[in-house]
mmCIF file of C-alpha atoms in Angstrom:
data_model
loop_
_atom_site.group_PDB
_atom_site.id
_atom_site.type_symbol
_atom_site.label_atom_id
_atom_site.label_comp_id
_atom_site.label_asym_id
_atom_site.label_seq_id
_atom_site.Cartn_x
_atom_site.Cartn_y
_atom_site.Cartn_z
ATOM 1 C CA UNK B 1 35.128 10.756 17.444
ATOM 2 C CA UNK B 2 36.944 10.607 14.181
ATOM 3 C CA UNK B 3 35.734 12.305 11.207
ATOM 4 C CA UNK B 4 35.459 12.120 7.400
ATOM 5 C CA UNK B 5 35.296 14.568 4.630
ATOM 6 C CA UNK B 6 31.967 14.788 3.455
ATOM 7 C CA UNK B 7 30.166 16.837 0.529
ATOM 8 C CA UNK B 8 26.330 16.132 -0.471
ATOM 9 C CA UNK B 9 25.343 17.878 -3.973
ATOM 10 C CA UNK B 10 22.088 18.111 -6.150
ATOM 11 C CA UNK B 11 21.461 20.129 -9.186
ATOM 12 C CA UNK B 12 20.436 22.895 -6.506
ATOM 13 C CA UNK B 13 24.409 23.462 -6.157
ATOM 14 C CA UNK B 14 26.576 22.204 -3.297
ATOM 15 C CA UNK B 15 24.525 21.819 0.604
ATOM 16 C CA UNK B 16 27.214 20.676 2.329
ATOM 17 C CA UNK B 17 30.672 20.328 2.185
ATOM 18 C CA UNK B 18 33.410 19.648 5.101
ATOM 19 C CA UNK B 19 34.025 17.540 8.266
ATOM 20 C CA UNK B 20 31.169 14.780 9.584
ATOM 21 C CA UNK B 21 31.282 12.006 11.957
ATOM 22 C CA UNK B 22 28.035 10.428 10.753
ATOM 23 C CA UNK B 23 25.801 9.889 8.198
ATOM 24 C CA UNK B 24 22.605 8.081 7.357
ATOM 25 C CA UNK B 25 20.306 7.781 5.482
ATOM 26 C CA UNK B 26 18.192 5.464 3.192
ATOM 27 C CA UNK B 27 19.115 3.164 -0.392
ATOM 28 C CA UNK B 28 17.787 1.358 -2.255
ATOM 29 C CA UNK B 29 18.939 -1.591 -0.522
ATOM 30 C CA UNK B 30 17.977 -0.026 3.354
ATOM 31 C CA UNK B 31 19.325 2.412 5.669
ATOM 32 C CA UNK B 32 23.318 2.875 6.002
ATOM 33 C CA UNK B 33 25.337 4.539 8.491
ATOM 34 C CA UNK B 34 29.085 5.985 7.427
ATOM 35 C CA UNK B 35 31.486 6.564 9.762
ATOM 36 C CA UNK B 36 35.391 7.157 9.359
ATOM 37 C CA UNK B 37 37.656 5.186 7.722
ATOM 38 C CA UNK B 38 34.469 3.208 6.165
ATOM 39 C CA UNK B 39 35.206 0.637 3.971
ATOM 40 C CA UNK B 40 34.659 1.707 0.322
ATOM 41 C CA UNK B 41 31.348 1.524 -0.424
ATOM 42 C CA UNK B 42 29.189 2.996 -3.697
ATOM 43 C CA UNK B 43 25.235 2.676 -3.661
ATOM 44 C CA UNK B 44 21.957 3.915 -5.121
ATOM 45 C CA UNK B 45 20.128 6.702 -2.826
ATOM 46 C CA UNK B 46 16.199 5.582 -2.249
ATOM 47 C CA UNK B 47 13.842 7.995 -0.746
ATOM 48 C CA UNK B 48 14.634 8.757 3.139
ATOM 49 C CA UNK B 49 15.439 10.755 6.283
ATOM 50 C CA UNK B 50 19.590 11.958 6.069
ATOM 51 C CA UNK B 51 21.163 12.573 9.251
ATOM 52 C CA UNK B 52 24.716 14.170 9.467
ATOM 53 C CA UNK B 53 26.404 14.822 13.146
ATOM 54 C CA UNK B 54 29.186 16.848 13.097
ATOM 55 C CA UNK B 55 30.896 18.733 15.959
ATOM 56 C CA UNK B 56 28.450 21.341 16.109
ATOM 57 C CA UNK B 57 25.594 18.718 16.542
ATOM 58 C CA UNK B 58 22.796 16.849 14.174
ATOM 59 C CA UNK B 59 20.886 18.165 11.343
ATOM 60 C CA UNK B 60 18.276 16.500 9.298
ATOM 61 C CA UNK B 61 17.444 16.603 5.472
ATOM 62 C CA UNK B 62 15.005 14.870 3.036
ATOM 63 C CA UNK B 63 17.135 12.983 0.750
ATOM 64 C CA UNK B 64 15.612 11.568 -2.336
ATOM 65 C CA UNK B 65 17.609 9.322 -5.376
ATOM 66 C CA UNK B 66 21.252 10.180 -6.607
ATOM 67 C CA UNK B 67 24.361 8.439 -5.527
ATOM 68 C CA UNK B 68 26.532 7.414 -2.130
ATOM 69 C CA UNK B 69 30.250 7.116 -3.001
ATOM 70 C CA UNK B 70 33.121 6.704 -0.031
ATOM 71 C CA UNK B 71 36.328 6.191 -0.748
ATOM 72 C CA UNK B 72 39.749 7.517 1.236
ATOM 73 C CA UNK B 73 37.560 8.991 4.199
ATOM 74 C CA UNK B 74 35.430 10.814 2.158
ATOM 75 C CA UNK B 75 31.743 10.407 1.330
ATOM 76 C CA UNK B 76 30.352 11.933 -1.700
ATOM 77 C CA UNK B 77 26.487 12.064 -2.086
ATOM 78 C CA UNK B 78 25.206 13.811 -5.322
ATOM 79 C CA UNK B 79 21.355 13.680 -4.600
ATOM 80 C CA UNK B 80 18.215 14.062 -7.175
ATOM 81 C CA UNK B 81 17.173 15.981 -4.341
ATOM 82 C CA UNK B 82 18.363 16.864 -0.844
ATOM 83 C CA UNK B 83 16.379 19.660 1.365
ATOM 84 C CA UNK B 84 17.239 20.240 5.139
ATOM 85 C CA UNK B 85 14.816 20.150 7.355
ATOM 86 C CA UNK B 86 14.634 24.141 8.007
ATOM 87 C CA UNK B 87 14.253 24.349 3.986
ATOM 88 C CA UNK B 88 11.230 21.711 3.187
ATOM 89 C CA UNK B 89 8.206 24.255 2.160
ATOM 90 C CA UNK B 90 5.481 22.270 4.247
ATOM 91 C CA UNK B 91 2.683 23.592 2.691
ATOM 92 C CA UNK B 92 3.781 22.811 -0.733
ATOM 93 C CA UNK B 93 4.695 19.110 0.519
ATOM 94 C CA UNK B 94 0.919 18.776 2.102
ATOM 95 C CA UNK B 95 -0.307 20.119 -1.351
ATOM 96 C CA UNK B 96 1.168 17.599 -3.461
ATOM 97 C CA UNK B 97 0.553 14.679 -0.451
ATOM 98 C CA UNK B 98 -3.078 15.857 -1.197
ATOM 99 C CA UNK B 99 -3.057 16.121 -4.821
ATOM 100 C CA UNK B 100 -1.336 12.845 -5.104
ATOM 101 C CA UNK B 101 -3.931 11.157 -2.661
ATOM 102 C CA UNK B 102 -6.398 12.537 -4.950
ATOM 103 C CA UNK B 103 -5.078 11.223 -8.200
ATOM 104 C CA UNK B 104 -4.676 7.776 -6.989
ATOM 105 C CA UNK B 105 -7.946 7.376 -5.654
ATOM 106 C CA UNK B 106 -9.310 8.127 -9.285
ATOM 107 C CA UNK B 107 -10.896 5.010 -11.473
ATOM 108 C CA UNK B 108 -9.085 3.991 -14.847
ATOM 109 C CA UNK B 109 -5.270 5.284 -13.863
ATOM 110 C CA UNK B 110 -2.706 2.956 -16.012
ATOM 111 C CA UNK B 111 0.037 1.251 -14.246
ATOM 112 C CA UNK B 112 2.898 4.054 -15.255
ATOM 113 C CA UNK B 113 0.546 6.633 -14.104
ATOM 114 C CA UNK B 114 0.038 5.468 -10.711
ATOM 115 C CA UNK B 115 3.582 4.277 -10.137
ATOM 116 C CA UNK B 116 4.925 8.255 -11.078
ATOM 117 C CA UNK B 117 2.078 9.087 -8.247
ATOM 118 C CA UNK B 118 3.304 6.546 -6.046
ATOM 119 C CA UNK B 119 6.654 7.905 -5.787
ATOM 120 C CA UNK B 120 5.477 11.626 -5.531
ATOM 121 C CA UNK B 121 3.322 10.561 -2.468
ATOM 122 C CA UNK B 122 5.850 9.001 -1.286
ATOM 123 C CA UNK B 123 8.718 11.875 -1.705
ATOM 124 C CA UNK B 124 5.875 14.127 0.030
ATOM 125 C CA UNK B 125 5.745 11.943 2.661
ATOM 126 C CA UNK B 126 9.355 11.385 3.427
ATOM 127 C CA UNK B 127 9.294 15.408 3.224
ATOM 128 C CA UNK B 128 6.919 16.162 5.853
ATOM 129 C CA UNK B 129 8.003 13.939 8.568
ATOM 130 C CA UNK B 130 11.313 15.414 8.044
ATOM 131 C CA UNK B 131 9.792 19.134 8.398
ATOM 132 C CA UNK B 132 8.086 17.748 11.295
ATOM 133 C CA UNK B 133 10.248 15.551 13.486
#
């Protein structure tokens, strides 16, 4: 299979950074796979399961918000946040799943309250089934 240069960043530093067959993962706009020699392509990062194959198999990662660039058979992805799987803390996800939950189900939350607790729900969500699948 052929292969593309690939390098995923957050403001937790670099994750990853060298050869890839695939990628996938979630935008705004749906899911997207990447393979070599992809067409260039720039798109806004929604809230999702990544998967990146490489030679030495598949590995998994939360990704949540930032940017997909690819360009010359490369694909950047500078992420608001990106965790692999082995990294989620899954207690601290099922805390704030819980928390969240709780929040929302409260009387008398505005509409920019409950949209911010939407979207942390939802990031815990998206968290945990990575951790656990």
């Amino acid at each position: 299979m052929n292969n593309f240069q690939l390098k995923i960043v957050s403001p937790d530093g670099c994750l990853y950074e060298g050869e890839a067959q695939l990628i996938t993962l979630m935008t705004t706009q749906g899911e997207v796979s990447i393979l070599a020699h992809h067409t260039e392509y720039v798109a806004s990062i929604g809230m999702g399961r990544a998967t990146v194959v490489t030679e030495e198999g598949r590995r998994y990662g939360a990704c949540i918000g930032g940017m997909l660039m690819v360009a010359e058979n490369k694909v950047n992805i500078v992420a608001t946040t990106f965790e692999w799987k082995e990294d989620i803390d899954v207690e601290r996800a099922k805390a704030a799943l819980a928390y969240t939950e709780a929040e929302l189900a409260k009387d008398g939350l505005d509409e920019t309250r409950r949209t911010l607790l939407e979207a942390k729900k939802h990031r815990a969500k998206v968290r945990l089934a990575v951790a656990e699948n």
